[in-house]
GROMACS .gro file of C-alpha atoms in nm:
model
  507
    1UNK     CA    1  -2.452   0.861   0.711
    2UNK     CA    2  -2.508   0.484   0.717
    3UNK     CA    3  -2.204   0.264   0.768
    4UNK     CA    4  -2.105  -0.069   0.617
    5UNK     CA    5  -1.866  -0.191   0.885
    6UNK     CA    6  -1.563  -0.366   0.732
    7UNK     CA    7  -1.349  -0.478   1.028
    8UNK     CA    8  -1.123  -0.723   0.848
    9UNK     CA    9  -0.888  -0.842   0.981
   10UNK     CA   10  -0.805  -0.856   0.609
   11UNK     CA   11  -0.926  -0.542   0.431
   12UNK     CA   12  -0.716  -0.522   0.109
   13UNK     CA   13  -0.767  -0.149   0.033
   14UNK     CA   14  -0.427  -0.142  -0.143
   15UNK     CA   15  -0.293  -0.124   0.214
   16UNK     CA   16   0.034  -0.281   0.322
   17UNK     CA   17  -0.031  -0.657   0.358
   18UNK     CA   18  -0.403  -0.587   0.325
   19UNK     CA   19  -0.415  -0.446   0.679
   20UNK     CA   20  -0.265  -0.755   0.844
   21UNK     CA   21   0.038  -0.706   1.071
   22UNK     CA   22   0.369  -0.792   0.908
   23UNK     CA   23   0.466  -1.016   1.204
   24UNK     CA   24   0.226  -1.278   1.063
   25UNK     CA   25   0.488  -1.343   0.793
   26UNK     CA   26   0.700  -1.539   1.040
   27UNK     CA   27   0.704  -1.900   1.161
   28UNK     CA   28   0.493  -2.032   0.875
   29UNK     CA   29   0.166  -1.876   0.998
   30UNK     CA   30  -0.112  -1.938   0.742
   31UNK     CA   31  -0.310  -1.617   0.702
   32UNK     CA   32  -0.686  -1.601   0.642
   33UNK     CA   33  -0.731  -1.959   0.763
   34UNK     CA   34  -0.806  -2.161   1.075
   35UNK     CA   35  -0.438  -2.185   1.163
   36UNK     CA   36  -0.466  -2.151   1.544
   37UNK     CA   37  -0.185  -1.894   1.554
   38UNK     CA   38  -0.362  -1.676   1.299
   39UNK     CA   39  -0.698  -1.710   1.475
   40UNK     CA   40  -0.544  -1.616   1.809
   41UNK     CA   41  -0.400  -1.298   1.662
   42UNK     CA   42  -0.720  -1.219   1.473
   43UNK     CA   43  -0.941  -1.273   1.776
   44UNK     CA   44  -0.732  -1.036   1.988
   45UNK     CA   45  -0.776  -0.763   1.727
   46UNK     CA   46  -1.144  -0.836   1.662
   47UNK     CA   47  -1.230  -0.827   2.032
   48UNK     CA   48  -1.073  -0.484   2.061
   49UNK     CA   49  -1.246  -0.341   1.757
   50UNK     CA   50  -1.583  -0.496   1.839
   51UNK     CA   51  -1.584  -0.313   2.173
   52UNK     CA   52  -1.530   0.014   1.986
   53UNK     CA   53  -1.797  -0.057   1.724
   54UNK     CA   54  -2.079  -0.208   1.934
   55UNK     CA   55  -2.229   0.125   2.051
   56UNK     CA   56  -2.266   0.227   1.686
   57UNK     CA   57  -2.474  -0.070   1.571
   58UNK     CA   58  -2.814   0.014   1.424
   59UNK     CA   59  -2.985  -0.181   1.703
   60UNK     CA   60  -2.819   0.064   1.943
   61UNK     CA   61  -2.947   0.356   1.733
   62UNK     CA   62  -2.612   0.389   1.560
   63UNK     CA   63  -2.524   0.404   1.188
   64UNK     CA   64  -2.382   0.051   1.130
   65UNK     CA   65  -2.638  -0.137   0.922
   66UNK     CA   66  -2.423  -0.424   0.788
   67UNK     CA   67  -2.105  -0.598   0.908
   68UNK     CA   68  -1.873  -0.756   0.653
   69UNK     CA   69  -1.760  -1.109   0.738
   70UNK     CA   70  -1.444  -1.107   0.524
   71UNK     CA   71  -1.326  -0.909   0.226
   72UNK     CA   72  -1.330  -1.063  -0.124
   73UNK     CA   73  -1.265  -1.411   0.010
   74UNK     CA   74  -1.402  -1.554  -0.315
   75UNK     CA   75  -1.084  -1.427  -0.484
   76UNK     CA   76  -0.861  -1.599  -0.227
   77UNK     CA   77  -0.715  -1.913  -0.389
   78UNK     CA   78  -0.672  -2.098  -0.057
   79UNK     CA   79  -1.028  -2.097   0.075
   80UNK     CA   80  -1.093  -2.230   0.423
   81UNK     CA   81  -1.468  -2.221   0.471
   82UNK     CA   82  -1.433  -2.307   0.840
   83UNK     CA   83  -1.253  -1.973   0.874
   84UNK     CA   84  -1.556  -1.785   0.736
   85UNK     CA   85  -1.783  -1.974   0.973
   86UNK     CA   86  -1.548  -1.890   1.261
   87UNK     CA   87  -1.570  -1.520   1.173
   88UNK     CA   88  -1.947  -1.526   1.143
   89UNK     CA   89  -1.980  -1.709   1.474
   90UNK     CA   90  -1.749  -1.457   1.641
   91UNK     CA   91  -1.960  -1.161   1.529
   92UNK     CA   92  -2.287  -1.331   1.620
   93UNK     CA   93  -2.160  -1.399   1.970
   94UNK     CA   94  -2.068  -1.031   1.996
   95UNK     CA   95  -2.423  -0.931   1.898
   96UNK     CA   96  -2.341  -0.806   1.548
   97UNK     CA   97  -2.544  -0.855   1.229
   98UNK     CA   98  -2.691  -0.864   0.977
   99UNK     CA   99  -2.392  -0.946   0.760
  100UNK     CA  100  -2.269  -0.911   0.406
  101UNK     CA  101  -1.983  -1.038   0.194
  102UNK     CA  102  -1.818  -0.865  -0.102
  103UNK     CA  103  -1.679  -1.049  -0.403
  104UNK     CA  104  -1.651  -1.040  -0.779
  105UNK     CA  105  -1.969  -1.100  -0.974
  106UNK     CA  106  -1.933  -1.451  -1.112
  107UNK     CA  107  -1.945  -1.822  -1.038
  108UNK     CA  108  -1.572  -1.850  -0.979
  109UNK     CA  109  -1.594  -1.593  -0.701
  110UNK     CA  110  -1.913  -1.709  -0.528
  111UNK     CA  111  -1.887  -2.086  -0.540
  112UNK     CA  112  -1.768  -2.267  -0.227
  113UNK     CA  113  -1.851  -1.974   0.003
  114UNK     CA  114  -2.105  -1.990   0.287
  115UNK     CA  115  -2.412  -1.901   0.082
  116UNK     CA  116  -2.708  -1.947   0.109
  117UNK     CA  117  -2.774  -1.776   0.438
  118UNK     CA  118  -3.052  -1.525   0.490
  119UNK     CA  119  -2.829  -1.338   0.734
  120UNK     CA  120  -2.576  -1.263   0.461
  121UNK     CA  121  -2.639  -0.995   0.198
  122UNK     CA  122  -2.443  -1.015  -0.128
  123UNK     CA  123  -2.204  -0.739  -0.229
  124UNK     CA  124  -2.025  -0.719  -0.561
  125UNK     CA  125  -1.696  -0.548  -0.643
  126UNK     CA  126  -1.835  -0.413  -0.870
  127UNK     CA  127  -2.193  -0.499  -0.961
  128UNK     CA  128  -2.277  -0.296  -1.271
  129UNK     CA  129  -2.564  -0.469  -1.453
  130UNK     CA  130  -2.863  -0.698  -1.405
  131UNK     CA  131  -2.656  -1.008  -1.484
  132UNK     CA  132  -2.455  -0.938  -1.168
  133UNK     CA  133  -2.770  -0.917  -0.961
  134UNK     CA  134  -2.888  -1.247  -1.113
  135UNK     CA  135  -2.568  -1.415  -0.995
  136UNK     CA  136  -2.649  -1.300  -0.642
  137UNK     CA  137  -3.005  -1.430  -0.662
  138UNK     CA  138  -2.870  -1.763  -0.781
  139UNK     CA  139  -2.645  -1.806  -0.478
  140UNK     CA  140  -2.855  -1.643  -0.209
  141UNK     CA  141  -3.208  -1.553  -0.315
  142UNK     CA  142  -3.419  -1.318  -0.108
  143UNK     CA  143  -3.144  -1.111   0.054
  144UNK     CA  144  -3.031  -0.752  -0.013
  145UNK     CA  145  -2.785  -0.708  -0.301
  146UNK     CA  146  -2.550  -0.416  -0.352
  147UNK     CA  147  -2.255  -0.303  -0.557
  148UNK     CA  148  -2.020  -0.277  -0.263
  149UNK     CA  149  -1.734  -0.125  -0.465
  150UNK     CA  150  -1.827   0.073  -0.776
  151UNK     CA  151  -1.497   0.206  -0.905
  152UNK     CA  152  -1.459   0.565  -1.025
  153UNK     CA  153  -1.114   0.470  -1.156
  154UNK     CA  154  -0.858   0.194  -1.123
  155UNK     CA  155  -0.562   0.170  -0.890
  156UNK     CA  156  -0.215   0.268  -1.007
  157UNK     CA  157   0.128   0.115  -0.954
  158UNK     CA  158   0.466   0.280  -0.978
  159UNK     CA  159   0.576   0.297  -1.340
  160UNK     CA  160   0.226   0.302  -1.488
  161UNK     CA  161   0.050   0.580  -1.673
  162UNK     CA  162  -0.132   0.877  -1.522
  163UNK     CA  163  -0.499   0.809  -1.456
  164UNK     CA  164  -0.828   0.936  -1.587
  165UNK     CA  165  -1.157   0.888  -1.403
  166UNK     CA  166  -1.404   0.634  -1.538
  167UNK     CA  167  -1.738   0.783  -1.635
  168UNK     CA  168  -1.993   0.620  -1.403
  169UNK     CA  169  -2.283   0.841  -1.513
  170UNK     CA  170  -2.477   0.575  -1.706
  171UNK     CA  171  -2.421   0.313  -1.433
  172UNK     CA  172  -2.537   0.551  -1.158
  173UNK     CA  173  -2.847   0.643  -1.363
  174UNK     CA  174  -2.926   0.271  -1.388
  175UNK     CA  175  -2.874   0.221  -1.013
  176UNK     CA  176  -3.110   0.506  -0.933
  177UNK     CA  177  -3.372   0.407  -1.190
  178UNK     CA  178  -3.375   0.043  -1.074
  179UNK     CA  179  -3.339   0.136  -0.705
  180UNK     CA  180  -3.014  -0.054  -0.664
  181UNK     CA  181  -2.788  -0.007  -0.363
  182UNK     CA  182  -2.430   0.092  -0.436
  183UNK     CA  183  -2.113   0.244  -0.293
  184UNK     CA  184  -1.863   0.447  -0.493
  185UNK     CA  185  -1.525   0.308  -0.393
  186UNK     CA  186  -1.355   0.528  -0.317
  187UNK     CA  187  -1.565   0.841  -0.308
  188UNK     CA  188  -1.277   1.037  -0.155
  189UNK     CA  189  -0.931   0.971  -0.297
  190UNK     CA  190  -0.708   0.963   0.008
  191UNK     CA  191  -0.337   0.916   0.072
  192UNK     CA  192  -0.140   0.612   0.187
  193UNK     CA  193   0.092   0.811   0.412
  194UNK     CA  194   0.409   0.657   0.547
  195UNK     CA  195   0.484   0.302   0.436
  196UNK     CA  196   0.118   0.202   0.423
  197UNK     CA  197   0.078   0.156   0.046
  198UNK     CA  198   0.060  -0.209  -0.055
  199UNK     CA  199   0.130  -0.395  -0.379
  200UNK     CA  200  -0.004  -0.654  -0.623
  201UNK     CA  201   0.188  -0.966  -0.713
  202UNK     CA  202   0.149  -0.919  -1.087
  203UNK     CA  203   0.122  -1.295  -1.142
  204UNK     CA  204   0.405  -1.546  -1.189
  205UNK     CA  205   0.631  -1.386  -0.933
  206UNK     CA  206   0.580  -1.032  -1.057
  207UNK     CA  207   0.558  -0.734  -0.825
  208UNK     CA  208   0.354  -0.414  -0.866
  209UNK     CA  209   0.396  -0.166  -0.577
  210UNK     CA  210   0.120   0.091  -0.531
  211UNK     CA  211   0.161   0.465  -0.541
  212UNK     CA  212   0.152   0.680  -0.228
  213UNK     CA  213  -0.159   0.860  -0.353
  214UNK     CA  214  -0.483   0.664  -0.327
  215UNK     CA  215  -0.668   0.902  -0.559
  216UNK     CA  216  -0.744   0.711  -0.877
  217UNK     CA  217  -1.000   0.956  -1.015
  218UNK     CA  218  -1.235   0.979  -0.717
  219UNK     CA  219  -1.522   1.232  -0.732
  220UNK     CA  220  -1.375   1.397  -0.421
  221UNK     CA  221  -1.003   1.426  -0.484
  222UNK     CA  222  -0.703   1.361  -0.262
  223UNK     CA  223  -0.717   1.710  -0.113
  224UNK     CA  224  -1.088   1.678  -0.041
  225UNK     CA  225  -1.212   1.897  -0.327
  226UNK     CA  226  -1.511   1.810  -0.550
  227UNK     CA  227  -1.436   1.728  -0.913
  228UNK     CA  228  -1.659   1.763  -1.219
  229UNK     CA  229  -1.748   1.395  -1.169
  230UNK     CA  230  -1.869   1.479  -0.819
  231UNK     CA  231  -2.116   1.732  -0.954
  232UNK     CA  232  -2.227   1.501  -1.236
  233UNK     CA  233  -2.294   1.206  -1.002
  234UNK     CA  234  -2.457   1.427  -0.740
  235UNK     CA  235  -2.697   1.571  -0.996
  236UNK     CA  236  -2.798   1.223  -1.112
  237UNK     CA  237  -2.854   1.094  -0.757
  238UNK     CA  238  -3.034   1.399  -0.621
  239UNK     CA  239  -3.234   1.437  -0.942
  240UNK     CA  240  -3.363   1.080  -0.908
  241UNK     CA  241  -3.450   1.146  -0.543
  242UNK     CA  242  -3.617   1.477  -0.620
  243UNK     CA  243  -3.406   1.651  -0.357
  244UNK     CA  244  -3.216   1.979  -0.378
  245UNK     CA  245  -2.846   1.931  -0.297
  246UNK     CA  246  -2.687   2.126  -0.015
  247UNK     CA  247  -2.417   2.384  -0.099
  248UNK     CA  248  -2.065   2.246  -0.131
  249UNK     CA  249  -1.829   2.373   0.143
  250UNK     CA  250  -1.567   2.627   0.042
  251UNK     CA  251  -1.245   2.487  -0.101
  252UNK     CA  252  -0.963   2.423   0.144
  253UNK     CA  253  -0.674   2.666   0.102
  254UNK     CA  254  -0.350   2.550  -0.059
  255UNK     CA  255  -0.016   2.724  -0.077
  256UNK     CA  256   0.294   2.730  -0.290
  257UNK     CA  257   0.651   2.762  -0.179
  258UNK     CA  258   0.938   2.866  -0.402
  259UNK     CA  259   1.204   2.614  -0.507
  260UNK     CA  260   1.453   2.531  -0.233
  261UNK     CA  261   1.748   2.294  -0.236
  262UNK     CA  262   1.786   2.078   0.077
  263UNK     CA  263   2.135   2.035   0.218
  264UNK     CA  264   2.312   1.706   0.267
  265UNK     CA  265   2.254   1.586   0.624
  266UNK     CA  266   2.376   1.226   0.662
  267UNK     CA  267   2.492   0.923   0.465
  268UNK     CA  268   2.255   0.632   0.409
  269UNK     CA  269   2.505   0.403   0.579
  270UNK     CA  270   2.500   0.612   0.897
  271UNK     CA  271   2.236   0.619   1.171
  272UNK     CA  272   2.189   0.244   1.156
  273UNK     CA  273   1.981   0.109   1.444
  274UNK     CA  274   2.150  -0.226   1.504
  275UNK     CA  275   2.376  -0.482   1.341
  276UNK     CA  276   2.390  -0.855   1.396
  277UNK     CA  277   2.571  -1.154   1.249
  278UNK     CA  278   2.378  -1.445   1.097
  279UNK     CA  279   2.503  -1.771   0.958
  280UNK     CA  280   2.211  -1.779   0.712
  281UNK     CA  281   2.011  -1.500   0.546
  282UNK     CA  282   1.713  -1.363   0.738
  283UNK     CA  283   1.415  -1.153   0.628
  284UNK     CA  284   1.312  -0.812   0.760
  285UNK     CA  285   1.021  -0.976   0.939
  286UNK     CA  286   1.249  -1.225   1.113
  287UNK     CA  287   1.444  -0.924   1.241
  288UNK     CA  288   1.121  -0.751   1.357
  289UNK     CA  289   1.138  -0.480   1.093
  290UNK     CA  290   0.847  -0.397   0.864
  291UNK     CA  291   0.988  -0.194   0.574
  292UNK     CA  292   1.265   0.064   0.551
  293UNK     CA  293   1.616  -0.052   0.462
  294UNK     CA  294   1.877  -0.308   0.558
  295UNK     CA  295   2.239  -0.359   0.458
  296UNK     CA  296   2.355  -0.718   0.408
  297UNK     CA  297   2.732  -0.775   0.411
  298UNK     CA  298   2.954  -1.077   0.360
  299UNK     CA  299   3.312  -1.139   0.246
  300UNK     CA  300   3.391  -1.307  -0.086
  301UNK     CA  301   3.719  -1.498  -0.118
  302UNK     CA  302   3.962  -1.428  -0.399
  303UNK     CA  303   3.851  -1.601  -0.715
  304UNK     CA  304   3.766  -1.600  -1.084
  305UNK     CA  305   3.488  -1.409  -1.255
  306UNK     CA  306   3.156  -1.569  -1.154
  307UNK     CA  307   2.782  -1.509  -1.164
  308UNK     CA  308   2.597  -1.403  -0.849
  309UNK     CA  309   2.255  -1.568  -0.809
  310UNK     CA  310   1.968  -1.445  -0.587
  311UNK     CA  311   1.663  -1.652  -0.509
  312UNK     CA  312   1.457  -1.343  -0.425
  313UNK     CA  313   1.529  -0.979  -0.344
  314UNK     CA  314   1.240  -0.774  -0.201
  315UNK     CA  315   1.216  -0.519  -0.329
  316UNK     CA  316   1.484  -0.275  -0.454
  317UNK     CA  317   1.856  -0.319  -0.399
  318UNK     CA  318   2.200  -0.185  -0.481
  319UNK     CA  319   2.480  -0.442  -0.505
  320UNK     CA  320   2.828  -0.321  -0.410
  321UNK     CA  321   3.167  -0.491  -0.427
  322UNK     CA  322   3.463  -0.336  -0.245
  323UNK     CA  323   3.292   0.002  -0.239
  324UNK     CA  324   3.189   0.001  -0.608
  325UNK     CA  325   2.828  -0.040  -0.719
  326UNK     CA  326   2.802  -0.320  -0.973
  327UNK     CA  327   2.424  -0.365  -1.010
  328UNK     CA  328   2.077  -0.242  -0.914
  329UNK     CA  329   1.793  -0.488  -0.860
  330UNK     CA  330   1.433  -0.378  -0.920
  331UNK     CA  331   1.187  -0.655  -0.830
  332UNK     CA  332   0.936  -0.520  -1.084
  333UNK     CA  333   1.166  -0.617  -1.370
  334UNK     CA  334   1.327  -0.930  -1.508
  335UNK     CA  335   1.670  -0.941  -1.347
  336UNK     CA  336   1.982  -0.942  -1.561
  337UNK     CA  337   2.272  -1.161  -1.456
  338UNK     CA  338   2.504  -1.004  -1.196
  339UNK     CA  339   2.869  -1.073  -1.263
  340UNK     CA  340   3.129  -1.065  -0.986
  341UNK     CA  341   3.464  -0.975  -1.146
  342UNK     CA  342   3.786  -1.165  -1.087
  343UNK     CA  343   3.941  -1.092  -0.746
  344UNK     CA  344   4.306  -1.131  -0.650
  345UNK     CA  345   4.210  -1.094  -0.283
  346UNK     CA  346   3.900  -1.114  -0.065
  347UNK     CA  347   3.633  -0.848  -0.121
  348UNK     CA  348   3.333  -0.717   0.075
  349UNK     CA  349   2.996  -0.782  -0.089
  350UNK     CA  350   2.736  -0.532   0.030
  351UNK     CA  351   2.368  -0.533  -0.066
  352UNK     CA  352   2.159  -0.232   0.033
  353UNK     CA  353   1.793  -0.340   0.028
  354UNK     CA  354   1.484  -0.119   0.038
  355UNK     CA  355   1.151  -0.285   0.114
  356UNK     CA  356   0.833  -0.149  -0.042
  357UNK     CA  357   0.473  -0.242   0.034
  358UNK     CA  358   0.374  -0.598   0.118
  359UNK     CA  359   0.143  -0.760  -0.137
  360UNK     CA  360  -0.216  -0.697  -0.033
  361UNK     CA  361  -0.418  -0.911  -0.277
  362UNK     CA  362  -0.389  -1.264  -0.410
  363UNK     CA  363  -0.170  -1.567  -0.354
  364UNK     CA  364   0.151  -1.364  -0.331
  365UNK     CA  365   0.046  -1.235   0.011
  366UNK     CA  366   0.138  -1.558   0.184
  367UNK     CA  367   0.515  -1.534   0.144
  368UNK     CA  368   0.592  -1.169   0.068
  369UNK     CA  369   0.876  -1.139   0.317
  370UNK     CA  370   1.114  -0.849   0.268
  371UNK     CA  371   1.490  -0.841   0.230
  372UNK     CA  372   1.705  -1.113   0.072
  373UNK     CA  373   1.504  -1.434   0.077
  374UNK     CA  374   1.647  -1.782   0.023
  375UNK     CA  375   2.001  -1.845  -0.085
  376UNK     CA  376   2.262  -1.626  -0.251
  377UNK     CA  377   2.510  -1.823  -0.459
  378UNK     CA  378   2.841  -1.727  -0.613
  379UNK     CA  379   2.860  -1.975  -0.895
  380UNK     CA  380   2.761  -2.299  -0.724
  381UNK     CA  381   2.867  -2.197  -0.373
  382UNK     CA  382   2.610  -2.073  -0.120
  383UNK     CA  383   2.722  -1.760   0.060
  384UNK     CA  384   2.689  -1.776   0.439
  385UNK     CA  385   2.801  -1.567   0.737
  386UNK     CA  386   2.622  -1.236   0.687
  387UNK     CA  387   2.622  -0.919   0.892
  388UNK     CA  388   2.289  -0.736   0.864
  389UNK     CA  389   2.248  -0.372   0.966
  390UNK     CA  390   1.894  -0.235   1.001
  391UNK     CA  391   1.767   0.109   0.905
  392UNK     CA  392   1.387   0.107   0.951
  393UNK     CA  393   1.344   0.472   0.844
  394UNK     CA  394   1.087   0.526   1.117
  395UNK     CA  395   0.961   0.880   1.162
  396UNK     CA  396   1.141   0.919   1.493
  397UNK     CA  397   1.472   0.783   1.365
  398UNK     CA  398   1.479   1.013   1.062
  399UNK     CA  399   1.375   1.323   1.256
  400UNK     CA  400   1.635   1.262   1.529
  401UNK     CA  401   1.916   1.139   1.300
  402UNK     CA  402   2.268   1.263   1.367
  403UNK     CA  403   2.456   1.458   1.101
  404UNK     CA  404   2.753   1.297   0.930
  405UNK     CA  405   3.019   1.414   0.681
  406UNK     CA  406   2.935   1.361   0.316
  407UNK     CA  407   3.090   1.047   0.167
  408UNK     CA  408   3.054   1.109  -0.207
  409UNK     CA  409   3.165   0.754  -0.294
  410UNK     CA  410   2.808   0.639  -0.223
  411UNK     CA  411   2.502   0.791  -0.398
  412UNK     CA  412   2.189   0.893  -0.215
  413UNK     CA  413   2.168   1.027   0.137
  414UNK     CA  414   1.959   1.203   0.398
  415UNK     CA  415   1.888   1.564   0.298
  416UNK     CA  416   1.724   1.834   0.511
  417UNK     CA  417   1.585   2.184   0.463
  418UNK     CA  418   1.415   2.430   0.699
  419UNK     CA  419   1.114   2.608   0.553
  420UNK     CA  420   0.937   2.911   0.696
  421UNK     CA  421   0.558   2.891   0.665
  422UNK     CA  422   0.338   3.188   0.753
  423UNK     CA  423   0.011   2.998   0.771
  424UNK     CA  424  -0.049   2.626   0.753
  425UNK     CA  425  -0.243   2.502   0.453
  426UNK     CA  426  -0.236   2.209   0.213
  427UNK     CA  427   0.037   2.174  -0.047
  428UNK     CA  428   0.179   1.923  -0.295
  429UNK     CA  429   0.557   1.887  -0.278
  430UNK     CA  430   0.710   1.859  -0.624
  431UNK     CA  431   0.964   1.572  -0.619
  432UNK     CA  432   1.002   1.541  -0.997
  433UNK     CA  433   1.371   1.635  -0.993
  434UNK     CA  434   1.460   1.355  -0.749
  435UNK     CA  435   1.486   0.982  -0.822
  436UNK     CA  436   1.360   0.749  -0.546
  437UNK     CA  437   1.301   0.787  -0.176
  438UNK     CA  438   1.077   0.906   0.106
  439UNK     CA  439   0.979   1.250   0.236
  440UNK     CA  440   0.916   1.353   0.597
  441UNK     CA  441   0.762   1.685   0.708
  442UNK     CA  442   0.817   1.775   1.075
  443UNK     CA  443   0.875   1.409   1.148
  444UNK     CA  444   0.567   1.285   0.956
  445UNK     CA  445   0.629   1.037   0.678
  446UNK     CA  446   0.418   1.166   0.389
  447UNK     CA  447   0.513   0.879   0.158
  448UNK     CA  448   0.735   0.757  -0.121
  449UNK     CA  449   0.831   0.924  -0.448
  450UNK     CA  450   0.982   0.761  -0.757
  451UNK     CA  451   1.063   0.918  -1.092
  452UNK     CA  452   0.924   0.619  -1.285
  453UNK     CA  453   0.577   0.785  -1.254
  454UNK     CA  454   0.290   0.834  -1.254
  455UNK     CA  455   0.295   1.030  -0.928
  456UNK     CA  456   0.550   1.312  -0.918
  457UNK     CA  457   0.434   1.503  -0.611
  458UNK     CA  458   0.336   1.423  -0.253
  459UNK     CA  459   0.030   1.563  -0.079
  460UNK     CA  460   0.106   1.728   0.255
  461UNK     CA  461  -0.209   1.841   0.440
  462UNK     CA  462  -0.231   2.152   0.655
  463UNK     CA  463  -0.212   1.971   0.994
  464UNK     CA  464   0.139   1.847   0.911
  465UNK     CA  465   0.267   2.206   0.883
  466UNK     CA  466   0.310   2.462   1.157
  467UNK     CA  467   0.345   2.838   1.155
  468UNK     CA  468   0.712   2.931   1.153
  469UNK     CA  469   1.001   2.689   1.101
  470UNK     CA  470   0.928   2.350   0.941
  471UNK     CA  471   1.175   2.069   0.876
  472UNK     CA  472   1.160   1.865   0.554
  473UNK     CA  473   1.371   1.547   0.544
  474UNK     CA  474   1.436   1.353   0.224
  475UNK     CA  475   1.586   1.004   0.228
  476UNK     CA  476   1.707   0.959  -0.130
  477UNK     CA  477   1.841   0.627  -0.258
  478UNK     CA  478   1.995   0.717  -0.593
  479UNK     CA  479   2.072   1.086  -0.653
  480UNK     CA  480   2.435   1.177  -0.586
  481UNK     CA  481   2.354   1.541  -0.514
  482UNK     CA  482   2.071   1.757  -0.382
  483UNK     CA  483   1.798   1.879  -0.616
  484UNK     CA  484   1.528   2.141  -0.583
  485UNK     CA  485   1.184   2.084  -0.435
  486UNK     CA  486   0.889   2.323  -0.442
  487UNK     CA  487   0.531   2.347  -0.316
  488UNK     CA  488   0.236   2.342  -0.554
  489UNK     CA  489  -0.138   2.396  -0.519
  490UNK     CA  490  -0.221   2.096  -0.738
  491UNK     CA  491  -0.066   1.750  -0.783
  492UNK     CA  492   0.179   1.666  -1.058
  493UNK     CA  493   0.156   1.349  -1.265
  494UNK     CA  494   0.346   1.193  -1.554
  495UNK     CA  495   0.316   0.884  -1.768
  496UNK     CA  496   0.534   0.596  -1.659
  497UNK     CA  497   0.703   0.308  -1.834
  498UNK     CA  498   0.388   0.116  -1.922
  499UNK     CA  499   0.018   0.161  -1.983
  500UNK     CA  500  -0.210   0.095  -1.689
  501UNK     CA  501  -0.390  -0.237  -1.685
  502UNK     CA  502  -0.752  -0.279  -1.575
  503UNK     CA  503  -0.819   0.089  -1.645
  504UNK     CA  504  -1.188   0.019  -1.707
  505UNK     CA  505  -1.251  -0.185  -1.395
  506UNK     CA  506  -1.211  -0.520  -1.570
  507UNK     CA  507  -1.084  -0.792  -1.338
   0.00000   0.00000   0.00000
């Protein structure tokens, strides 16, 4: 199997921060540029990965036939061409090449890049007709051209509709007839386990977090099973080649488990890792935390009814005053005014913030810090002197959490159930009765759930289970009581609050 090597450091892939480490969101570091601090970090990573990849280059009788310089840099609004040249020079000095770049098929994507260069093939995301190939010939004639990402479906965000695969049959017939090179992206719909799913900025300050599942209608589904599209595309490809296809491996086993109701284990406000006082608000990244949760507290003086103003909350928050929840903030939506009622005495303001994926594509990447960003004002007065308590929700911290008595004055909580499994196999855990949170199986974070849709179940592969006793932990943000979960052999979807945009691969 030939390999197009895509080392990044930026990869997009609907991955948290596009694959870049969250620590780059501190100290004003300018990502994907010649900022010396960014280059120093990138070079350290690239040196490590180049050592791993070098034995697999085609010149060393390995499968890597092309190395990508950067990913979709033509869509990056802050182009720094010296950065592309730095990357190319790095790989040439390491003995890599030939190279390719992948971008949208159009002048606005290809202009101002480092074409023409006979060492750089042109990839399109996607390239689906002869006009796309003509764009490539215009910018870099005489080099290989490929559709580097031909989409079998379009990505989904929380709150959008359930997906249907795009029918690529006619496009694949054209590729084969015209002897075009192409990649189906993605051929296998995987899973963004843990907190690895990213987000889109949605334009004009919007926010569109990605689902845990990365299966948007792929011909090989999330569990690794072939779909009807797989067989249709295989028949077109092998028919054009005049080759008989090999038998498809037997389906992987999947199991069900009957509904069980986890028991309350600990309050969300317990098992905090550390607390610290700050005169001004600080982001998760400034406190060396990637995602998870944090609780921001300050004291409000007695006063009249006033409006509470936030500059930015990333990404989901509950606002409490003297132990009573007064508002919920969802970054995806236009925020209603938050009113602080009249107070005859001082009151504790508490904001419980959950961070979701960092933006992985577009201008919003550059400042997608998590937590409460900027100022918080009560009327015209800026609130200072905050105590911030961190709860990163790491796998280890959830698995080893200490039990605590149930405080029913606060919704949500850490729930746990022990499940006996006779033989490990794949399953999909039905979370449709819960509201919003994260699931862990034997200490493995299998991802987020949210009742806004479209995803209503979480894929848990066989290696995460063990024969005998298994522990399932649920960190729920909203539900005031436990609800049932069950295991299914197939995933469960629903339609969300809005129709999915770009369903037909239109940028």
